Coordinates of C-alpha atoms and ligand atoms in Angstrom, one line a residue:
X12 CA 0.0 0.0 0.0
X13 CA 1.2 3.6 -0.6
X14 CA 1.9 5.7 2.4
X15 CA -0.3 8.7 3.2
X16 CA 0.8 11.3 5.8
X17 CA -2.2 12.7 7.5
X18 CA -1.6 15.9 9.5
X19 CA -4.0 16.9 12.2
X20 CA -5.0 13.3 12.4
X21 CA -6.3 13.5 16.0
X22 CA -8.9 16.1 15.1
X23 CA -12.5 15.7 14.2
X24 CA -12.0 15.3 10.4
X25 CA -8.9 13.1 10.6
X26 CA -10.6 10.8 13.1
X27 CA -13.7 10.5 10.9
X28 CA -11.7 9.8 7.7
X29 CA -9.2 7.2 9.0
X30 CA -11.5 4.2 8.5
X31 CA -12.0 5.0 4.9
X32 CA -8.5 6.0 4.0
X33 CA -6.7 3.0 5.6
X34 CA -8.5 0.7 3.2
X35 CA -6.3 2.1 0.4
X36 CA -3.3 3.6 2.2
X37 CA -0.9 2.9 5.0
X38 CA -1.5 5.9 7.2
X39 CA 1.2 7.9 9.0
X40 CA -0.9 9.9 11.5
X41 CA 0.7 13.1 12.6
X42 CA -0.6 15.4 15.3
X43 CA 0.9 17.3 18.2
X44 CA -1.6 15.3 20.4
X45 CA -1.5 11.6 20.6
X46 CA -3.7 9.7 18.1
X47 CA -5.6 6.8 19.7
X48 CA -6.4 3.2 18.8
X49 CA -4.0 2.5 15.9
X50 CA -5.1 -0.1 13.3
X51 CA -2.7 -2.5 11.7
X52 CA -1.6 -0.2 8.9
X53 CA -1.5 3.0 10.9
X54 CA 1.5 4.5 12.6
X55 CA 1.5 7.7 14.8
X56 CA 3.9 10.6 14.8
X57 CA 3.6 13.2 17.6
X58 CA 5.1 16.6 16.9
X59 CA 4.6 20.1 15.8
X60 CA 4.4 21.2 12.1
X61 CA 6.0 24.5 13.0
X62 CA 9.3 22.6 13.4
X63 CA 10.8 22.3 9.9
X64 CA 13.2 19.4 10.9
X65 CA 10.2 17.4 12.2
X66 CA 8.3 18.1 9.0
X67 CA 11.1 16.9 6.9
X68 CA 11.4 13.7 8.9
X69 CA 7.6 13.2 8.8
X70 CA 7.6 13.3 5.0
X71 CA 10.4 10.8 4.4
X72 CA 9.1 8.0 2.2
X73 CA 5.6 9.3 1.8
X74 CA 3.6 8.9 -1.4
X75 CA 1.0 11.5 -0.6
X76 CA -0.1 14.0 2.1
X77 CA -3.5 15.0 3.5
X78 CA -3.0 18.3 5.3
X79 CA -5.7 18.9 7.9
X80 CA -3.8 20.5 10.7
X81 CA -4.3 24.1 11.4
X82 CA -5.0 26.8 13.9
X83 CA -8.6 28.1 13.7
X84 CA -11.3 30.0 15.5
X85 CA -13.8 32.8 14.8
X86 CA -11.7 35.4 16.5
X87 CA -8.2 34.0 16.0
X88 CA -5.6 36.8 15.7
X89 CA -3.5 37.0 12.6
X90 CA -0.2 36.4 14.5
X91 CA -1.6 33.2 15.9
X92 CA -2.0 31.9 12.3
X93 CA 1.4 32.7 10.9
X94 CA 3.5 29.8 12.2
X95 CA 0.9 27.0 12.1
X96 CA -1.0 27.9 9.0
X97 CA 1.5 29.8 6.7
X98 CA 5.0 28.5 7.6
X99 CA 3.9 25.0 8.4
X100 CA 2.0 24.6 5.1
X101 CA 5.1 25.8 3.2
X102 CA 7.3 23.4 5.2
X103 CA 5.0 20.6 4.4
X104 CA 4.6 21.4 0.7
X105 CA 8.4 21.6 0.2
X106 CA 9.2 18.5 2.3
X107 CA 6.5 16.5 0.5
X108 CA 7.8 17.6 -2.9
X109 CA 11.5 16.8 -1.9
X110 CA 10.4 13.4 -0.6
X111 CA 9.0 12.6 -4.0
X112 CA 5.3 12.6 -3.0
X113 CA 3.0 12.9 -5.9
X114 CA -0.2 14.2 -4.3
X115 CA -1.1 16.8 -1.7
X116 CA -4.6 17.2 -0.5
X117 CA -5.2 20.5 1.3
X118 CA -8.2 21.0 3.7
X119 CA -9.4 24.4 2.9
X120 CA -12.8 25.8 4.0
X121 CA -16.0 27.4 2.8
X122 CA -14.9 30.3 4.9
X123 CA -12.7 31.5 2.0
X124 CA -16.0 32.7 0.6
X125 CA -17.5 33.3 4.1
X126 CA -18.0 37.1 3.7
X127 CA -20.6 36.7 1.0
X128 CA -24.3 37.2 1.8
X129 CA -26.4 34.3 0.9
X130 CA -29.3 34.9 -1.6
X131 CA -32.0 32.5 -2.6
X132 CA -30.7 30.1 -5.2
X133 CA -27.3 31.7 -5.5
X134 CA -24.2 29.4 -5.7
X135 CA -20.8 30.6 -4.8
X136 CA -18.3 28.1 -6.4
X137 CA -16.9 30.5 -8.9
X138 CA -16.9 33.7 -6.8
X139 CA -13.6 35.4 -6.1
X140 CA -12.4 34.6 -2.5
X141 CA -13.8 36.8 0.3
X142 CA -12.3 35.3 3.5
X143 CA -14.3 36.0 6.6
X144 CA -11.5 35.8 9.2
X145 CA -7.7 35.5 9.7
X146 CA -8.3 31.8 9.7
X147 CA -9.9 31.9 6.3
X148 CA -7.3 34.3 5.0
X149 CA -4.7 31.7 5.9
X150 CA -6.7 29.1 3.9
X151 CA -6.5 31.4 0.9
X152 CA -2.7 31.4 1.3
X153 CA -2.6 27.6 1.6
X154 CA -4.6 27.3 -1.6
X155 CA -2.3 29.7 -3.4
X156 CA 0.8 27.9 -2.1
X157 CA -0.6 24.6 -3.5
X158 CA -1.1 26.2 -6.9
X159 CA 2.5 27.4 -6.9
X160 CA 3.9 24.0 -6.0
X161 CA 1.8 22.2 -8.5
X162 CA 3.0 24.5 -11.3
X163 CA 6.7 24.2 -10.3
X164 CA 7.0 20.5 -9.4
X165 CA 5.6 17.1 -9.9
X166 CA 3.4 17.4 -6.8
X167 CA -0.3 17.5 -7.8
X168 CA -2.5 19.4 -5.4
X169 CA -6.1 19.1 -4.6
X170 CA -8.0 21.7 -2.6
X171 CA -11.1 20.6 -0.7
X172 CA -13.1 23.6 0.5
X173 CA -14.9 21.7 3.3
X174 CA -18.4 22.8 4.2
X175 CA -19.3 21.6 7.7
X176 CA -18.1 18.2 8.8
X177 CA -19.8 17.8 12.1
X178 CA -21.5 14.4 12.6
X179 CA -25.0 16.1 12.6
X180 CA -26.4 19.2 10.9
X181 CA -26.8 21.9 13.5
X182 CA -28.7 24.6 11.7
X183 CA -30.2 25.9 8.5
X184 CA -27.0 27.5 7.2
X185 CA -25.0 24.4 7.7
X186 CA -27.7 22.3 6.0
X187 CA -26.7 24.1 2.8
X188 CA -23.0 23.0 3.0
X189 CA -22.8 19.9 5.2
X190 CA -20.7 16.8 4.4
X191 CA -20.7 13.3 5.8
X192 CA -17.4 11.7 6.6
X193 CA -18.2 9.0 3.9
X194 CA -18.6 11.7 1.2
X195 CA -15.6 13.7 2.3
X196 CA -13.5 10.5 2.2
X197 CA -14.7 9.8 -1.3
X198 CA -13.6 13.3 -2.4
X199 CA -10.2 13.0 -0.7
X200 CA -9.6 9.7 -2.4
X201 CA -10.4 11.3 -5.8
X202 CA -7.8 13.9 -4.9
X203 CA -5.3 11.2 -4.0
X204 CA -5.9 8.8 -6.9
X205 CA -7.6 10.3 -9.9
X206 CA -5.2 10.4 -12.8
X207 CA -6.3 13.8 -14.1
X208 CA -5.6 15.7 -11.0
X209 CA -2.9 18.5 -11.3
X210 CA -4.4 21.3 -9.3
X211 CA -8.1 21.3 -8.5
X212 CA -10.5 23.2 -6.2
X213 CA -13.6 21.3 -5.1
X214 CA -16.2 21.5 -2.3
X215 CA -16.5 19.1 0.5
X216 CA -20.3 18.9 0.6
X217 CA -22.8 16.1 0.5
X218 CA -26.2 16.4 -1.2
X219 CA -27.7 19.6 0.4
X220 CA -31.0 21.4 -0.1
X221 CA -30.6 24.9 -1.5
X222 CA -26.9 24.0 -1.8
X223 CA -24.5 26.9 -1.7
X224 CA -22.1 25.0 -4.0
X225 CA -23.0 23.0 -7.1
X226 CA -19.6 21.3 -7.0
X227 CA -19.5 20.6 -10.8
X228 CA -15.8 20.1 -10.9
X229 CA -15.9 17.4 -8.2
X230 CA -18.8 15.7 -10.1
X231 CA -16.8 15.8 -13.3
X232 CA -14.0 14.0 -11.6
X233 CA -16.5 11.3 -10.6
X234 CA -17.7 12.5 -7.2
X235 CA -21.1 11.0 -6.4
X236 CA -22.2 12.0 -2.9
X237 CA -24.0 9.2 -1.1
X238 CA -25.5 11.2 1.8
X239 CA -28.2 13.8 2.1
X240 CA -27.8 16.6 4.7
X241 CA -31.5 16.7 5.3
X242 CA -31.4 13.1 6.7
X243 CA -28.8 14.0 9.3
X244 CA -30.4 16.8 11.3
X245 CA -29.3 17.2 15.0
X246 CA -32.0 16.8 17.6
X247 CA -31.8 20.5 18.4
X248 CA -31.6 21.6 14.8
X249 CA -32.2 25.3 14.4
X250 CA -34.4 26.4 11.5
X251 CA -33.7 29.6 9.6
X252 CA -36.4 31.4 11.5
X253 CA -35.1 30.1 14.9
X254 CA -31.6 31.5 14.2
X255 CA -31.0 35.1 15.4
X256 CA -30.9 37.6 12.5
X257 CA -27.5 39.0 13.5
X258 CA -24.9 37.0 15.4
X259 CA -25.8 33.6 14.1
X260 CA -24.7 34.6 10.7
X261 CA -27.7 32.9 9.1
X262 CA -27.4 35.2 6.0
X263 CA -23.7 34.8 5.3
X264 CA -21.8 31.9 3.7
X265 CA -19.4 31.8 6.7
X266 CA -22.1 32.2 9.4
X267 CA -21.0 33.8 12.6
X268 CA -17.4 34.3 11.4
X269 CA -18.7 36.9 9.0
X270 CA -19.9 39.1 11.8
X271 CA -16.9 39.0 14.2
X272 CA -14.7 42.1 14.1
X273 CA -11.1 41.5 13.0
X274 CA -8.6 42.1 15.7
X275 CA -6.3 44.9 14.8
X276 CA -3.0 43.9 13.3
X277 CA -1.6 47.3 14.0
X278 CA -2.1 46.9 17.7
X279 CA -0.7 43.4 17.6
X280 CA 2.5 44.4 15.9
Ligands
LIG30 N1 -14.7 20.4 10.9 C1 -15.2 21.1 10.0 O1 -16.4 21.3 9.9 C2 -14.3 21.9 9.0 C3 -14.9 22.7 8.1 C4 -14.1 23.4 7.2 C5 -12.8 23.2 7.1 N2 -12.2 22.3 8.0 C6 -10.8 22.1 8.0 O2 -10.4 20.7 8.1 C7 -9.3 20.6 8.9 C8 -9.5 19.6 10.0 O3 -10.5 20.2 10.8 P1 -11.0 19.6 12.2 O4 -12.4 20.0 12.5 O5 -10.6 18.1 12.3 O6 -10.0 20.4 13.2 P2 -9.5 20.0 14.7 O7 -9.2 21.2 15.4 O8 -10.5 19.0 15.3 O9 -8.2 19.2 14.4 C9 -7.0 19.8 14.0 C10 -5.9 19.0 14.5 O10 -4.7 19.6 14.1 C11 -3.7 19.5 15.1 N3 -2.8 20.6 14.9 C12 -3.0 21.9 14.8 N4 -1.9 22.6 14.7 C13 -0.9 21.7 14.6 C14 0.5 21.8 14.4 N5 1.2 23.0 14.3 N6 1.3 20.6 14.4 C15 0.6 19.4 14.6 N7 -0.7 19.3 14.7 C16 -1.4 20.4 14.8 C17 -4.5 19.7 16.4 O11 -3.8 19.2 17.5 C18 -5.8 19.0 16.0 O12 -5.8 17.6 16.5 C19 -8.8 22.0 9.3 O13 -7.8 22.4 8.4 C20 -10.1 22.8 9.1 O14 -9.8 24.1 8.8 C21 -13.0 21.6 8.9

């Protein structure tokens, strides 16, 4: 089996994807927290991606990388994103390319389009980026870095702008961009294995009512979502009318992120 390095493997998405990915890859599970309950073809690597020597060592002998690790939060300050999201992503791209890896799947986010207001029937796939936070801004950087490496090397890159990957659908906004783990795994495997991939941007969403993304490029690459968001509502699901008009962000792609004031970079400097 080829070896796949998964960063941020102890997190929500990494934990949910492991059972699907280890059917096709030997997994090297990297996180700064310990990863639990290793299967036969999984190994764990504990360390921090902000350490370039550790990143180089982590990439030795890998065939592909799934980069999930990042610092995030609605009100994260710019400075707190610089090392883990900018530097670490570049360390990883360079180390993967030097190690001879052929694929790099980057977990981006719908928050790169988060600042747009949602209109009935409008879909946002092709809109220019409008990041809603310093978190989302760092995802735009990661996407651009992937584009650079895919043009300058043999490393093919695949960006998945993930919608919402919680186990259940919490509210009416997330209903329009939710993904099951099974569908997200299908998409990641397309990114890792499809022969046509050089540099792609797709959306990590299942079948959603009033979908915010039509995801035509993913479908053209063979993506066929198996799950319907409307069949996975949380017990305390909030309808659109039950969501508060302001702070809940019900009218923005990025939800509450779009309404939080950006912390001053001048005052942090
Ligand atoms: N969960 C979602 O609904 C969602 C939606 C959109 C995008 N995403 C993206 O998917 C990815 C995974 O999300 P998640 O929900 O699993 O996040 P998470 O916070 O649950 O997991 C992230 C993991 O990365 C690790 N990590 C962070 N910085 C690290 C570093 N410098 N070195 C080593 N490990 C580090 C953390 O310890 C954590 O286990 C993220 O990039 C996130 O932006 C997730």
